[in-house]
Every structure is written in structure tokens, then in C-alpha cells.
Amino acid sequence: MTTTLSRPDTASPEIPRPTFRQRLQVWDVKASPYLYVSPFFIVFAIVGLFPLLFTFYVSVHDWHLLKGQGEFVGLQNFRDVLGDRFFWNSMLNTFSIFLLSAIPQLAVALFLAAVLDQQLRARTFWRMSILLPYVVTPVAVALIFTNMFGEEYGLINNLLGNLGIDPILWKTETLPSHFAIATMVNWRWTGYNALILLAAMQSVPRDIYESAALDGAGPFRRFFSITLPSIRPTMIFVVITSTIGGLQIFSEPRLFDAVTAGGSQRQFQTTVLYLWEMAFQRQNFGEASAIAWLLFLIIVLVGLVNFMISKSIATADTKPRRVRSKR
């Protein structure tokens, strides 16, 4: 008779369940990063995303300022705005003022940043002084430049009269009014952009400049070969922010002529100024919201074009060049 011996139970002991404190630590590691960044997204959803979506909701309705929401009209407001010649006139004025202000503004800001990056006496004083125009309120800037560009008793026309030059109709003609408003924008924002570019230039290692100087590179060669490639990301940032601000210009043309909203013949009425007229003078919130969304799409499109151009330039600079061998 055979007997079967049973093997002892060698199963591993049961793993103890994690305590509440251990589960809390695991949850803290997984969820705390999202909690740290959540305030930004909450604020953005309240003050950014919700107004954007609600503006689109208003744009597809017949919405009056006093009567409120009307019937659903679909894309009719967009069709009415795109068929309005005043809208295209405002777009032309906006891009004209933008080109007259953005290009000289960035060029002068880059020049000022390069000068302030040198070993100057009282550097802190000069760096603070170029920021003073940005601190001044737009109303004060408008009062100063409105008196300067006055057609009858303005400072500039008086100087031109002393030189025997006929006075310029700064508020009546289209191009002079664009130039005057662009001058206001440049005076206020050039120093701000110069400080941003200066901060980027300060982060470039000085050893590179010293090595280039020992190799015989002059100041201009060091600027174009070292400084500009090193601050390219900051340049892209300044270009994009200047584009957004230039296409949303409102205060300067509105205060340049307080009587009319963009001139007697709409010669310097920008898109945001036309939006303000449509919303609060014509009391048509539906078409005003459609204008806001069209301007938003145009700004996004221009920003993407700027990004693609900057990306292509950066890619072209980083490609290795082929060296042809001499036979």
C-alpha cells in the first residue's frame, strides 16, 4: 500500500494593501503637476476661450445692443461684412498703418538694443529712459501728437511753413494720416521692443565676441554673424507680438481725431475702430462679432505665415553647406 505525501503549501504570503497615506502619495505624484498648471487654463477658459466662443455664438444671430438676441441667421452676418466696402477699407487702412509702423519700429528697436548692449556710461539710465514712452498713457500720447500734426497750428506744419513748404493735411489725406498714426505707435512701442531684444542680447556669451574679435571680425560682422543668429527666437517673438498688436490697433486712430471715428472719409479707420462703430453706434452686435472673428482668423493666418517664414529661414541657416573640392 502506497501513501501519497502532500507537498507543503509554498505559496507567497499575501501582499499587504496600500494604506490611505500611500495611495494619497501616489495620487499626489500623478495629479499635482496638473493642479500646478490648472490656474492658467482656468483663467484662460474664463477670460479667453469663453469670450471667443460666445462671440461666435453672437455672430450667427441677429443680435441688437438694446433688444438682445434675435433669430438665428447662420453665416449671414459674415456675408454682409465681407460684402461691405467699409470693412475692406478698414482692412486696407489697418495693413497700411501696420506696415508703416512695424518695419521701422523693429529696425529702430534692434538698433537701440545693439547700442545699449555696448559698454556705455550710465547704461541703467539710458535703458530706463527708452521705456518712458511705453509708461505714458495713450491719451497723453494722442494729445501730444495731435498738436504736433495739427493742420492749421501744428508744430510740424509751422516748421514746414518756415522752410517754404506747403502745410500737409495730416487728418484729411490718407497717407499723411497713416504716417502720423504710425509715428504715434512707433514712439510708444519702440523702446519696449528694444528692451526685449536687449535682454536676448545680454544672454549671448561674451566669449564668442572676444574670439571673433581676435579672429579679426569687426563690429558689423560680429553683429550680423553672432548677435542676430543668437537672438533669432526672440526676434520671432517680437515680430509675432508686433503683428498681433499692429492688426488690433484702436487707441491711436481713435484719439487722433476724437470727433470722427476714423476720419471724415474713413481715411484712417482701422478694423477694430470699424468694429467699435458697428457695435456701439450702429448697435449691431451680430455683424460686430462677425468682424471680430474675421479679424481673429486674419491674425492667426498672418501669424502662421510669419512662423513659417521664420522657420524656413532658421532651417536654411542650419543646413550644412557643401564644400566644393578644387581640382
Short mmCIF file of C-alpha atoms in Angstrom, two decimals:
data_model
loop_
_atom_site.label_atom_id
_atom_site.label_comp_id
_atom_site.label_asym_id
_atom_site.label_seq_id
_atom_site.Cartn_x
_atom_site.Cartn_y
_atom_site.Cartn_z
CA MET A 1 0.00 0.00 0.00
CA THR A 2 1.46 3.26 -1.15
CA THR A 3 0.92 6.52 0.53
CA THR A 4 0.95 9.90 -1.18
CA LEU A 5 2.72 12.65 0.63
CA SER A 6 1.25 16.08 0.04
CA ARG A 7 3.75 18.93 -0.59
CA PRO A 8 3.65 21.77 1.86
CA ASP A 9 1.97 24.93 0.68
CA THR A 10 4.80 27.16 -0.72
CA ALA A 11 2.53 30.00 -1.95
CA SER A 12 3.86 33.51 -1.30
CA PRO A 13 2.29 35.43 1.50
CA GLU A 14 -0.39 37.96 0.65
CA ILE A 15 0.82 41.45 -0.33
CA PRO A 16 -0.49 43.99 2.12
CA ARG A 17 -2.89 46.52 0.69
CA PRO A 18 -1.50 50.08 0.45
CA THR A 19 -2.54 52.38 3.19
CA PHE A 20 -4.51 55.55 2.64
CA ARG A 21 -1.36 57.63 3.04
CA GLN A 22 0.46 55.61 0.38
CA ARG A 23 -2.48 55.93 -2.03
CA LEU A 24 -2.52 59.66 -1.32
CA GLN A 25 1.18 59.94 -2.14
CA VAL A 26 0.68 58.12 -5.45
CA TRP A 27 -2.25 60.35 -6.33
CA ASP A 28 -0.20 63.42 -5.39
CA VAL A 29 2.64 62.41 -7.72
CA LYS A 30 0.25 61.82 -10.63
CA ALA A 31 -2.16 64.73 -10.17
CA SER A 32 -0.08 67.51 -8.64
CA PRO A 33 1.53 68.62 -11.95
CA TYR A 34 -1.92 69.15 -13.45
CA LEU A 35 -3.03 71.09 -10.39
CA TYR A 36 0.01 73.35 -10.63
CA VAL A 37 -0.77 74.34 -14.23
CA SER A 38 -4.55 74.37 -13.83
CA PRO A 39 -4.85 78.06 -12.72
CA PHE A 40 -3.58 79.22 -16.11
CA PHE A 41 -6.06 77.08 -18.02
CA ILE A 42 -8.92 78.08 -15.73
CA VAL A 43 -8.19 81.78 -16.19
CA PHE A 44 -7.70 81.29 -19.93
CA ALA A 45 -11.03 79.46 -20.20
CA ILE A 46 -12.82 82.29 -18.37
CA VAL A 47 -11.25 85.37 -19.98
CA GLY A 48 -10.07 83.89 -23.29
CA LEU A 49 -11.85 80.82 -24.56
CA PHE A 50 -15.36 81.61 -23.34
CA PRO A 51 -15.46 85.15 -24.85
CA LEU A 52 -14.15 83.73 -28.12
CA LEU A 53 -16.82 81.04 -28.30
CA PHE A 54 -19.56 83.38 -27.13
CA THR A 55 -18.55 85.93 -29.78
CA PHE A 56 -19.01 83.25 -32.44
CA TYR A 57 -22.41 82.42 -30.94
CA VAL A 58 -23.40 86.08 -31.20
CA SER A 59 -22.08 86.29 -34.78
CA VAL A 60 -24.57 83.69 -36.03
CA HIS A 61 -27.56 85.55 -34.55
CA ASP A 62 -29.34 88.80 -35.27
CA TRP A 63 -28.15 90.46 -32.08
CA HIS A 64 -29.02 94.05 -31.17
CA LEU A 65 -27.30 96.09 -28.48
CA LEU A 66 -30.53 97.03 -26.68
CA LYS A 67 -33.02 94.40 -27.88
CA GLY A 68 -30.66 91.50 -27.26
CA GLN A 69 -30.63 88.15 -29.01
CA GLY A 70 -32.70 87.75 -32.15
CA GLU A 71 -33.25 84.91 -34.55
CA PHE A 72 -30.59 82.55 -35.83
CA VAL A 73 -29.16 83.79 -39.16
CA GLY A 74 -26.26 81.41 -39.71
CA LEU A 75 -23.39 82.93 -41.71
CA GLN A 76 -25.44 85.85 -43.00
CA ASN A 77 -23.56 88.33 -40.81
CA PHE A 78 -20.27 87.13 -42.26
CA ARG A 79 -21.60 87.53 -45.81
CA ASP A 80 -22.85 91.03 -45.04
CA VAL A 81 -19.48 92.04 -43.57
CA LEU A 82 -17.50 90.58 -46.47
CA GLY A 83 -19.74 92.47 -48.89
CA ASP A 84 -19.34 95.78 -47.03
CA ARG A 85 -16.85 98.14 -48.69
CA PHE A 86 -16.23 99.88 -45.37
CA PHE A 87 -14.84 96.63 -43.95
CA TRP A 88 -12.34 96.27 -46.80
CA ASN A 89 -11.43 99.93 -46.45
CA SER A 90 -10.69 99.37 -42.76
CA MET A 91 -8.58 96.32 -43.60
CA LEU A 92 -6.56 98.34 -46.11
CA ASN A 93 -6.02 101.11 -43.57
CA THR A 94 -5.02 98.59 -40.89
CA PHE A 95 -2.38 96.91 -43.05
CA SER A 96 -1.09 100.27 -44.29
CA ILE A 97 -0.59 101.61 -40.74
CA PHE A 98 0.83 98.25 -39.68
CA LEU A 99 3.50 98.26 -42.39
CA LEU A 100 4.39 101.91 -41.71
CA SER A 101 4.80 101.16 -38.01
CA ALA A 102 6.05 97.58 -37.65
CA ILE A 103 9.00 97.64 -40.05
CA PRO A 104 10.61 100.92 -38.84
CA GLN A 105 9.76 100.03 -35.25
CA LEU A 106 11.62 96.70 -35.35
CA ALA A 107 14.59 98.20 -37.19
CA VAL A 108 14.98 101.08 -34.71
CA ALA A 109 14.40 98.75 -31.73
CA LEU A 110 17.13 96.43 -32.97
CA PHE A 111 19.50 99.37 -33.43
CA LEU A 112 18.78 100.76 -29.94
CA ALA A 113 19.24 97.33 -28.37
CA ALA A 114 22.60 96.94 -30.11
CA VAL A 115 23.73 100.38 -28.88
CA LEU A 116 22.59 99.73 -25.30
CA ASP A 117 24.38 96.39 -25.35
CA GLN A 118 27.72 98.20 -25.53
CA GLN A 119 29.80 99.42 -22.60
CA LEU A 120 28.18 102.85 -22.16
CA ARG A 121 28.28 105.26 -19.29
CA ALA A 122 25.07 105.42 -17.25
CA ARG A 123 23.69 102.34 -19.01
CA THR A 124 20.89 101.94 -16.48
CA PHE A 125 19.71 105.50 -17.08
CA TRP A 126 19.56 105.03 -20.87
CA ARG A 127 17.83 101.68 -20.58
CA MET A 128 15.19 103.15 -18.32
CA SER A 129 14.75 106.24 -20.47
CA ILE A 130 13.77 104.33 -23.61
CA LEU A 131 10.93 102.72 -21.65
CA LEU A 132 9.36 106.05 -20.65
CA PRO A 133 7.20 106.36 -23.83
CA TYR A 134 5.65 102.98 -23.01
CA VAL A 135 4.73 104.17 -19.50
CA VAL A 136 2.97 107.30 -20.79
CA THR A 137 -0.78 106.78 -21.22
CA PRO A 138 -2.18 106.61 -24.78
CA VAL A 139 -4.36 109.66 -24.09
CA ALA A 140 -1.34 111.81 -23.30
CA VAL A 141 0.48 110.48 -26.36
CA ALA A 142 -2.53 111.30 -28.53
CA LEU A 143 -2.76 114.85 -27.16
CA ILE A 144 0.93 115.47 -27.84
CA PHE A 145 0.94 114.10 -31.37
CA THR A 146 -2.42 115.61 -32.27
CA ASN A 147 -0.96 119.05 -31.53
CA MET A 148 2.20 118.19 -33.44
CA PHE A 149 0.29 117.02 -36.52
CA GLY A 150 -2.34 119.75 -36.44
CA GLU A 151 -3.24 121.00 -39.91
CA GLU A 152 -3.52 124.71 -39.02
CA TYR A 153 -1.46 125.33 -35.89
CA GLY A 154 0.56 122.13 -35.64
CA LEU A 155 4.25 122.20 -34.82
CA ILE A 156 5.32 120.26 -37.90
CA ASN A 157 3.32 122.38 -40.34
CA ASN A 158 4.72 125.53 -38.73
CA LEU A 159 8.25 124.22 -39.26
CA LEU A 160 7.43 123.31 -42.86
CA GLY A 161 5.97 126.78 -43.40
CA ASN A 162 9.20 128.37 -42.20
CA LEU A 163 11.02 126.33 -44.83
CA GLY A 164 8.62 127.48 -47.54
CA ILE A 165 6.80 124.11 -47.81
CA ASP A 166 3.03 123.93 -48.05
CA PRO A 167 1.26 122.53 -44.98
CA ILE A 168 0.34 118.85 -45.01
CA LEU A 169 -3.25 117.79 -44.38
CA TRP A 170 -2.45 115.24 -41.72
CA LYS A 171 -6.07 114.42 -40.82
CA THR A 172 -7.67 114.84 -44.24
CA GLU A 173 -5.43 112.92 -46.62
CA THR A 174 -5.00 109.16 -46.36
CA LEU A 175 -1.24 108.57 -46.47
CA PRO A 176 -0.27 111.50 -44.18
CA SER A 177 -2.81 110.36 -41.59
CA HIS A 178 -1.40 106.81 -41.72
CA PHE A 179 2.11 108.18 -41.30
CA ALA A 180 1.07 110.31 -38.30
CA ILE A 181 -0.66 107.39 -36.55
CA ALA A 182 2.29 105.09 -37.30
CA THR A 183 4.59 107.68 -35.72
CA MET A 184 2.49 107.57 -32.55
CA VAL A 185 2.72 103.77 -32.47
CA ASN A 186 6.46 103.76 -33.10
CA TRP A 187 7.13 106.35 -30.39
CA ARG A 188 5.25 104.32 -27.81
CA TRP A 189 6.36 100.75 -28.59
CA THR A 190 9.91 101.00 -29.94
CA GLY A 191 11.54 101.22 -26.51
CA TYR A 192 9.50 98.27 -25.21
CA ASN A 193 10.67 96.02 -28.06
CA ALA A 194 14.22 97.33 -27.70
CA LEU A 195 14.37 96.16 -24.07
CA ILE A 196 13.13 92.69 -25.05
CA LEU A 197 15.81 92.43 -27.73
CA LEU A 198 18.40 93.81 -25.31
CA ALA A 199 17.59 91.10 -22.79
CA ALA A 200 18.18 88.49 -25.51
CA MET A 201 21.49 90.12 -26.49
CA GLN A 202 22.63 90.10 -22.86
CA SER A 203 22.27 86.31 -22.77
CA VAL A 204 24.76 85.79 -25.63
CA PRO A 205 28.10 84.61 -24.16
CA ARG A 206 30.78 87.30 -24.35
CA ASP A 207 33.48 84.73 -25.07
CA ILE A 208 32.10 84.34 -28.57
CA TYR A 209 32.53 88.05 -29.27
CA GLU A 210 36.06 88.01 -27.89
CA SER A 211 37.02 85.02 -30.04
CA ALA A 212 35.53 86.66 -33.12
CA ALA A 213 37.37 89.90 -32.39
CA LEU A 214 40.65 88.01 -32.08
CA ASP A 215 39.96 86.41 -35.45
CA GLY A 216 39.64 89.87 -36.99
CA ALA A 217 35.83 90.22 -37.15
CA GLY A 218 34.66 93.83 -36.97
CA PRO A 219 31.62 95.15 -35.08
CA PHE A 220 29.25 94.79 -38.04
CA ARG A 221 30.45 91.28 -38.82
CA ARG A 222 30.01 90.26 -35.18
CA PHE A 223 26.52 91.75 -35.13
CA PHE A 224 25.28 90.01 -38.28
CA SER A 225 27.14 86.71 -37.72
CA ILE A 226 26.79 86.29 -33.96
CA THR A 227 24.14 88.58 -32.48
CA LEU A 228 21.33 88.16 -34.98
CA PRO A 229 21.52 84.33 -35.21
CA SER A 230 21.70 84.10 -31.41
CA ILE A 231 18.57 86.19 -30.79
CA ARG A 232 16.50 84.68 -33.61
CA PRO A 233 13.84 83.13 -31.28
CA THR A 234 13.36 86.50 -29.56
CA MET A 235 13.14 88.21 -32.94
CA ILE A 236 10.38 85.80 -33.95
CA PHE A 237 8.54 86.55 -30.70
CA VAL A 238 8.81 90.31 -31.23
CA VAL A 239 7.65 90.03 -34.86
CA ILE A 240 4.59 87.95 -33.94
CA THR A 241 3.58 90.14 -30.99
CA SER A 242 4.07 93.28 -33.10
CA THR A 243 1.90 91.74 -35.80
CA ILE A 244 -0.90 90.96 -33.34
CA GLY A 245 -0.74 94.42 -31.78
CA GLY A 246 -0.48 96.19 -35.14
CA LEU A 247 -3.56 94.48 -36.57
CA GLN A 248 -5.54 95.25 -33.40
CA ILE A 249 -4.71 98.97 -33.31
CA PHE A 250 -7.51 101.07 -31.85
CA SER A 251 -6.42 103.74 -29.36
CA GLU A 252 -4.14 105.76 -31.63
CA PRO A 253 -6.55 106.26 -34.58
CA ARG A 254 -9.49 106.77 -32.22
CA LEU A 255 -7.74 109.51 -30.25
CA PHE A 256 -6.04 111.05 -33.28
CA ASP A 257 -9.39 112.57 -34.26
CA ALA A 258 -11.84 112.45 -31.37
CA VAL A 259 -14.70 113.92 -33.42
CA THR A 260 -14.88 111.27 -36.14
CA ALA A 261 -14.36 107.53 -35.84
CA GLY A 262 -11.54 107.22 -38.32
CA GLY A 263 -11.74 110.46 -40.28
CA SER A 264 -14.47 112.27 -42.17
CA GLN A 265 -13.96 109.98 -45.19
CA ARG A 266 -12.86 106.94 -43.14
CA GLN A 267 -9.34 107.54 -44.39
CA PHE A 268 -7.69 106.11 -41.27
CA GLN A 269 -10.45 103.92 -39.83
CA THR A 270 -8.94 100.61 -38.76
CA THR A 271 -10.76 97.29 -38.47
CA VAL A 272 -11.11 97.43 -34.67
CA LEU A 273 -12.35 101.01 -34.97
CA TYR A 274 -14.91 99.87 -37.54
CA LEU A 275 -15.89 97.04 -35.17
CA TRP A 276 -16.45 99.59 -32.40
CA GLU A 277 -18.62 101.69 -34.73
CA MET A 278 -20.68 98.67 -35.77
CA ALA A 279 -21.25 97.57 -32.17
CA PHE A 280 -21.88 100.82 -30.29
CA GLN A 281 -23.01 103.30 -32.93
CA ARG A 282 -24.98 101.06 -35.28
CA GLN A 283 -25.81 98.75 -32.31
CA ASN A 284 -25.41 95.65 -34.48
CA PHE A 285 -23.65 93.14 -32.26
CA GLY A 286 -24.12 90.30 -34.75
CA GLU A 287 -22.04 91.91 -37.52
CA ALA A 288 -19.60 93.33 -34.97
CA SER A 289 -18.96 89.80 -33.68
CA ALA A 290 -18.52 88.60 -37.25
CA ILE A 291 -15.90 91.34 -37.79
CA ALA A 292 -14.13 90.24 -34.61
CA TRP A 293 -13.98 86.62 -35.79
CA LEU A 294 -12.77 87.58 -39.26
CA LEU A 295 -10.03 89.70 -37.70
CA PHE A 296 -9.12 86.79 -35.43
CA LEU A 297 -8.75 84.45 -38.40
CA ILE A 298 -6.67 87.01 -40.31
CA ILE A 299 -4.33 87.47 -37.34
CA VAL A 300 -3.92 83.70 -37.00
CA LEU A 301 -3.20 83.42 -40.73
CA VAL A 302 -0.62 86.23 -40.67
CA GLY A 303 0.96 84.72 -37.55
CA LEU A 304 1.27 81.33 -39.25
CA VAL A 305 2.85 82.96 -42.31
CA ASN A 306 5.37 84.74 -40.08
CA PHE A 307 6.12 81.49 -38.25
CA MET A 308 6.64 79.52 -41.48
CA ILE A 309 8.91 82.20 -42.93
CA SER A 310 10.96 82.35 -39.73
CA LYS A 311 11.13 78.56 -39.57
CA SER A 312 12.29 78.30 -43.19
CA ILE A 313 14.99 80.93 -42.59
CA ALA A 314 16.20 79.11 -39.49
CA THR A 315 16.23 75.77 -41.33
CA ALA A 316 18.18 77.26 -44.22
CA ASP A 317 20.79 78.66 -41.83
CA THR A 318 21.31 75.33 -40.04
CA LYS A 319 21.75 73.23 -43.21
CA PRO A 320 25.35 72.17 -43.77
CA ARG A 321 26.94 73.71 -46.80
CA ARG A 322 28.75 71.60 -49.33
CA VAL A 323 32.36 72.45 -49.88
CA ARG A 324 33.49 72.04 -53.46
CA SER A 325 36.87 70.50 -53.83
CA LYS A 326 39.35 72.19 -56.10
CA ARG A 327 40.70 70.08 -58.92
#
